[in-house]
XYZ file of C-alpha atoms in Angstrom:
288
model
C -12.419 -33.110 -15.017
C -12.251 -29.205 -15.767
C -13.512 -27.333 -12.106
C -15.337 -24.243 -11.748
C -13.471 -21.853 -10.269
C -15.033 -18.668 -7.906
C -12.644 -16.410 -6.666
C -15.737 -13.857 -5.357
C -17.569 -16.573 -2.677
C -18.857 -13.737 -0.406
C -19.494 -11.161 -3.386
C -17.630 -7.967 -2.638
C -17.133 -8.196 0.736
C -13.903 -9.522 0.172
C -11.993 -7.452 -2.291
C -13.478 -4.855 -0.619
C -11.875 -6.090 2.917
C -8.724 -7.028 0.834
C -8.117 -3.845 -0.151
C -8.680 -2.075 2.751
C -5.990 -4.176 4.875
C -3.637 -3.851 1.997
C -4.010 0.453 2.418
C -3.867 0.126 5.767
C -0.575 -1.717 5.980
C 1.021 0.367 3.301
C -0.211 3.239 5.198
C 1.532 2.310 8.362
C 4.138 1.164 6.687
C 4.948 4.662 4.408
C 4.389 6.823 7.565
C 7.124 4.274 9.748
C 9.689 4.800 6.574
C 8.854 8.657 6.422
C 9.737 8.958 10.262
C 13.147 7.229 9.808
C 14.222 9.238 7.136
C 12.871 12.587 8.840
C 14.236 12.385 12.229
C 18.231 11.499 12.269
C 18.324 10.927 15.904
C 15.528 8.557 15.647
C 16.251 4.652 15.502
C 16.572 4.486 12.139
C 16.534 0.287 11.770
C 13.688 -0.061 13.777
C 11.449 2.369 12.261
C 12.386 0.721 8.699
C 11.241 -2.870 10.204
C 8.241 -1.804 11.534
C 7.515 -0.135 8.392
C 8.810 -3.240 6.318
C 6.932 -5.432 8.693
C 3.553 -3.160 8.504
C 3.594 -3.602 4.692
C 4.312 -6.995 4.420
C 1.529 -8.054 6.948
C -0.541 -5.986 4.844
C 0.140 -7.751 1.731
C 0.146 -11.346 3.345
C -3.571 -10.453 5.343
C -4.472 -9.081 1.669
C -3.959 -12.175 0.067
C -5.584 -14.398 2.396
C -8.722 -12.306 3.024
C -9.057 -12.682 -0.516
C -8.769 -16.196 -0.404
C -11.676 -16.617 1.828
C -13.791 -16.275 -1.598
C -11.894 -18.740 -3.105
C -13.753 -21.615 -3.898
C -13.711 -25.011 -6.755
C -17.391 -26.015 -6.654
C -16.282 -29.299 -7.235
C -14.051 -30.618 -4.509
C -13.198 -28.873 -1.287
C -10.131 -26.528 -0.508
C -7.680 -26.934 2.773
C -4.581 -25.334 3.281
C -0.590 -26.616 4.265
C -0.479 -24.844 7.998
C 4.009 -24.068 7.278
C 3.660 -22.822 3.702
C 0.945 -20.490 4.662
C 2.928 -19.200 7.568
C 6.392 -19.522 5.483
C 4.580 -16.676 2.674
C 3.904 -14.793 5.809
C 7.704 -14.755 6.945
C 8.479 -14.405 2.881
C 6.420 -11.584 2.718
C 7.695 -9.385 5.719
C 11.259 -10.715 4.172
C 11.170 -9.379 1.168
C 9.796 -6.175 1.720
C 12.094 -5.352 3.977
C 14.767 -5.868 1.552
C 13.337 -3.037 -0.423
C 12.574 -0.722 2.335
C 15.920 -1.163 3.554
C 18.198 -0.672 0.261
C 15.863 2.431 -0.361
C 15.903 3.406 3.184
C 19.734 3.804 3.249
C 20.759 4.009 -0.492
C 18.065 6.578 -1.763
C 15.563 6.665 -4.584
C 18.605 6.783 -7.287
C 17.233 5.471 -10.266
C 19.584 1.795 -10.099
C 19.004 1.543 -6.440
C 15.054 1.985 -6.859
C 15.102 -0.233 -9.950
C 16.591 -2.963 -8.269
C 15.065 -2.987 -5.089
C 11.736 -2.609 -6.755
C 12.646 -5.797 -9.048
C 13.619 -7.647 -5.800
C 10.865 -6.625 -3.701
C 8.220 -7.347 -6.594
C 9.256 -10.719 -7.456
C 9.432 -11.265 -3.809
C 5.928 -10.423 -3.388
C 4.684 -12.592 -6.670
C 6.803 -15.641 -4.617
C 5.034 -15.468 -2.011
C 1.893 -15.071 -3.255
C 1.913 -18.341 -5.773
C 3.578 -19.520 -2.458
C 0.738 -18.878 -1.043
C -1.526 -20.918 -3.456
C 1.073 -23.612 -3.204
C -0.555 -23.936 0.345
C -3.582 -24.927 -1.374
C -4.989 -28.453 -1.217
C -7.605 -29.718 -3.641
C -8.650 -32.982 -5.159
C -6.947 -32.071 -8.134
C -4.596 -30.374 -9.878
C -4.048 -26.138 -10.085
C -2.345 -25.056 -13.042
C -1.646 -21.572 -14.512
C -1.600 -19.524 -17.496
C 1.832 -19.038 -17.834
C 1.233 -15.259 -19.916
C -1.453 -14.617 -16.994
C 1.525 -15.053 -14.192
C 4.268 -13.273 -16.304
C 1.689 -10.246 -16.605
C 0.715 -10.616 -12.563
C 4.851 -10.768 -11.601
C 5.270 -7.351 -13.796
C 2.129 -6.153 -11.869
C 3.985 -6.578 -8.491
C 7.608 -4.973 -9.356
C 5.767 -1.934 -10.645
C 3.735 -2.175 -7.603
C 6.560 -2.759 -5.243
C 9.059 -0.009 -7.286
C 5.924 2.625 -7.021
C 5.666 1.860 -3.181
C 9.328 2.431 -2.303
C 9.496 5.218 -4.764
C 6.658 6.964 -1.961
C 8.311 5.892 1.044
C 11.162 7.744 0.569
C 10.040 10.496 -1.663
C 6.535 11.695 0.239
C 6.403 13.453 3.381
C 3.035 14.521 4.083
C 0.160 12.842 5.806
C -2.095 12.812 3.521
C -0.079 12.340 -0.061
C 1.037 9.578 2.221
C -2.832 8.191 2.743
C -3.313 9.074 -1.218
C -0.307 6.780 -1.903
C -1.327 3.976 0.131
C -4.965 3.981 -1.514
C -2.810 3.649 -5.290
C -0.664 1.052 -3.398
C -3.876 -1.394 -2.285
C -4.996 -0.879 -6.004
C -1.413 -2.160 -6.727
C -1.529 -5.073 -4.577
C -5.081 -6.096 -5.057
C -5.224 -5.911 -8.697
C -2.130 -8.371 -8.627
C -3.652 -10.505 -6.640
C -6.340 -10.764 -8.938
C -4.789 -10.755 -12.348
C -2.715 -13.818 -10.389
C -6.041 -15.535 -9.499
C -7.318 -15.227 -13.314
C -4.365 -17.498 -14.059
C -5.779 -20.326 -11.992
C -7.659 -23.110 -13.487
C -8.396 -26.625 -11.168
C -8.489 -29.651 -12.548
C -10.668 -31.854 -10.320
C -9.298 -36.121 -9.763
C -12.294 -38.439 -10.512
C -15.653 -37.096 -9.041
C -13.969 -34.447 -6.636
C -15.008 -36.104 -3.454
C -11.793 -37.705 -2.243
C -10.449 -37.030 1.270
C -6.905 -35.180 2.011
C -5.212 -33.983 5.356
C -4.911 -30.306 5.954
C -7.097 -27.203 7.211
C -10.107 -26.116 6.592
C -9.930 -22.136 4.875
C -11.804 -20.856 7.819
C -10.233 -23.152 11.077
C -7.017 -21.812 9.556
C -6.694 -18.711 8.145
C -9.671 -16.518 10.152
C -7.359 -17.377 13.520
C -3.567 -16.570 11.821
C -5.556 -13.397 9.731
C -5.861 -12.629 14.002
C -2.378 -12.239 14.151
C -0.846 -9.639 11.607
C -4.610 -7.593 12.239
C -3.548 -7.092 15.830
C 0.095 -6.000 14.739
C -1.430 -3.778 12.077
C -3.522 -2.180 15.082
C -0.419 -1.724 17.266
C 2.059 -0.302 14.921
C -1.711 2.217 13.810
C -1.277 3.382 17.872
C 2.396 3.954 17.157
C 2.281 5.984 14.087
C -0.690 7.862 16.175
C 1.351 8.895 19.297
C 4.151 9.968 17.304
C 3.660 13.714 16.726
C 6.167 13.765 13.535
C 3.924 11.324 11.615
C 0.959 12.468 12.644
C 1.614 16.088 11.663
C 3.705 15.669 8.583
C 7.824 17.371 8.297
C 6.056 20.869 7.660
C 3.949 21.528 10.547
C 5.933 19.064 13.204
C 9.051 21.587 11.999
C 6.954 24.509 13.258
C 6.016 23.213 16.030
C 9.377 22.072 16.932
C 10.604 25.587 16.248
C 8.198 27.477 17.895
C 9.029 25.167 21.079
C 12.858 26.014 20.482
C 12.467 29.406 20.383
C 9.779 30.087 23.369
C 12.601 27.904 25.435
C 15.582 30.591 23.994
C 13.535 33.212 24.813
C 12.741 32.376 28.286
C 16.096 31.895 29.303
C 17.366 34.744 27.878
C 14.749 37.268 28.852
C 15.761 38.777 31.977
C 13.983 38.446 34.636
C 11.891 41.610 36.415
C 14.301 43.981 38.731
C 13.043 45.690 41.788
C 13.995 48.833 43.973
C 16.314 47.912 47.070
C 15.341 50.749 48.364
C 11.899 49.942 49.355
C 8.870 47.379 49.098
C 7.053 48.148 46.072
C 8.725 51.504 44.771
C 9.738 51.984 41.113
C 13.320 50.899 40.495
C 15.795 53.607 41.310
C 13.849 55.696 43.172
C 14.527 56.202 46.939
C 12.107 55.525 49.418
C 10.620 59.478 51.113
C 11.797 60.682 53.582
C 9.267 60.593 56.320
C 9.252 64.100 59.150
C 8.791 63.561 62.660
């Protein structure tokens, strides 16, 4: 029996939450790059996997927030506790396969092109991966055209992404980038979700092991949240990615040359003739 499938449970508040975790992670995440590739004495590797890691997490909390609207009116929906972690591990993966062939090879047009190919079919992977996590009483197929069309969605996505993380310096074409970025992600999502149709065994009302969408994914959408939060305190206490290369270059100048200046300024003579008189002047002679 043909199901009727409602990918907007909660009405907007969903996309809308979607979206917003997916430009906050690619936020974090393009700022993290940006300081590796700024800063040569920073530590370059762990910058990149915290930026890798910030993305991904986005993506993966993305997906499932969405998912929280996802319902078949006719049976109920649980989800496969290891696959949904294994698209989390997939996801943070895969991105940082990208992030770190761009991060240390460039934006050259072969090295973006293939890194954006890997990192984009890695991020369609995990997201039917994702849906493979999903238990019905029935069967989910696709629209093979609609899939094709959402994989193409995610290596522009993904090729567009580390295209700005190693080409944008500034804090806010940085923000700008990571709004186009949850457009990106979300509309992939989506146009991945339109290739869904659920077809329902018998009247729908059969019993299958597995967790419920909210005992499951509201606690591990806990996890990547808080890591989101933590690396957001990072990026804020760093004074390089909060300013931007322009005005964290001034500053750092401006400190570097007060500093020379101090210690080459010499420092105030006085008289040894007297206490208080004007340098090279004697003391007067005082009549008795």
């Amino acid at each position: 029996m043909h199901s009727t499938v409602d990918g907007f449970r909660y009405g907007a508040v969903t996309p809308v939450a979607a979206y917003l975790m997916a430009c906050l992670g690619g936020a974090l995440g393009l700022r993290c790059i940006v300081r590796s590739l700024l800063d040569e004495e920073s530590w370059k590797p762990g910058w990149l996997a915290l930026g890798a890691a910030s993305i991904g997490c986005g993506i993966w909390t993305m997906h499932f927030i969405a998912m929280l609207g996802f319902q078949v009116e006719e049976t109920g929906i649980r989800y496969d506790t290891g696959l949904t972690l294994l698209s989390l591990a997939l996801a943070i993966i895969v991105v940082g396969i990208g992030v770190f062939i761009v991060g240390y090879r460039g934006s050259g047009k072969i090295t973006l092109g293939v890194a954006g190919v890997v990192t984009g079919i890695g991020v369609a992977v995990m997201h039917y991966l994702g849906m493979a996590a999903v238990e019905v009483n029935g069967d989910i197929r696709y629209d093979p055209l609609t899939v094709v069309l959402s994989v193409a969605i995610a290596v522009v996505a993904a090729t567009a992404a580390l295209w700005a993380a190693v080409s944008i310096r500034g804090f806010m074409t940085s923000l700008g980038a990571s709004l186009v970025m949850g457009v990106a992600v979300s509309g992939m999502h989506y146009t991945a979700m339109a290739a869904v149709s659920v077809h329902v065994h018998g009247n729908g009302n059969g019993a299958w092991a597995g967790d419920s969408p909210t005992s499951l994914l509201l606690p591990m959408l806990l996890g990547p949240a808080v890591f989101l939060l933590l690396a957001g305190v990072v990026v804020m206490f760093d004074p390089l990615l909060v300013l931007g290369d322009g005005e964290w270059s001034k500053s750092a100048t401006s400190q570097r040359t007060w500093a020379a200046k101090e210690t080459t300024e010499p420092a105030p003579q006085h008289s040894s003739a007297g206490f208080g008189g004007p340098v090279g002047h004697a003391r007067p002679r005082l009549d008795h």
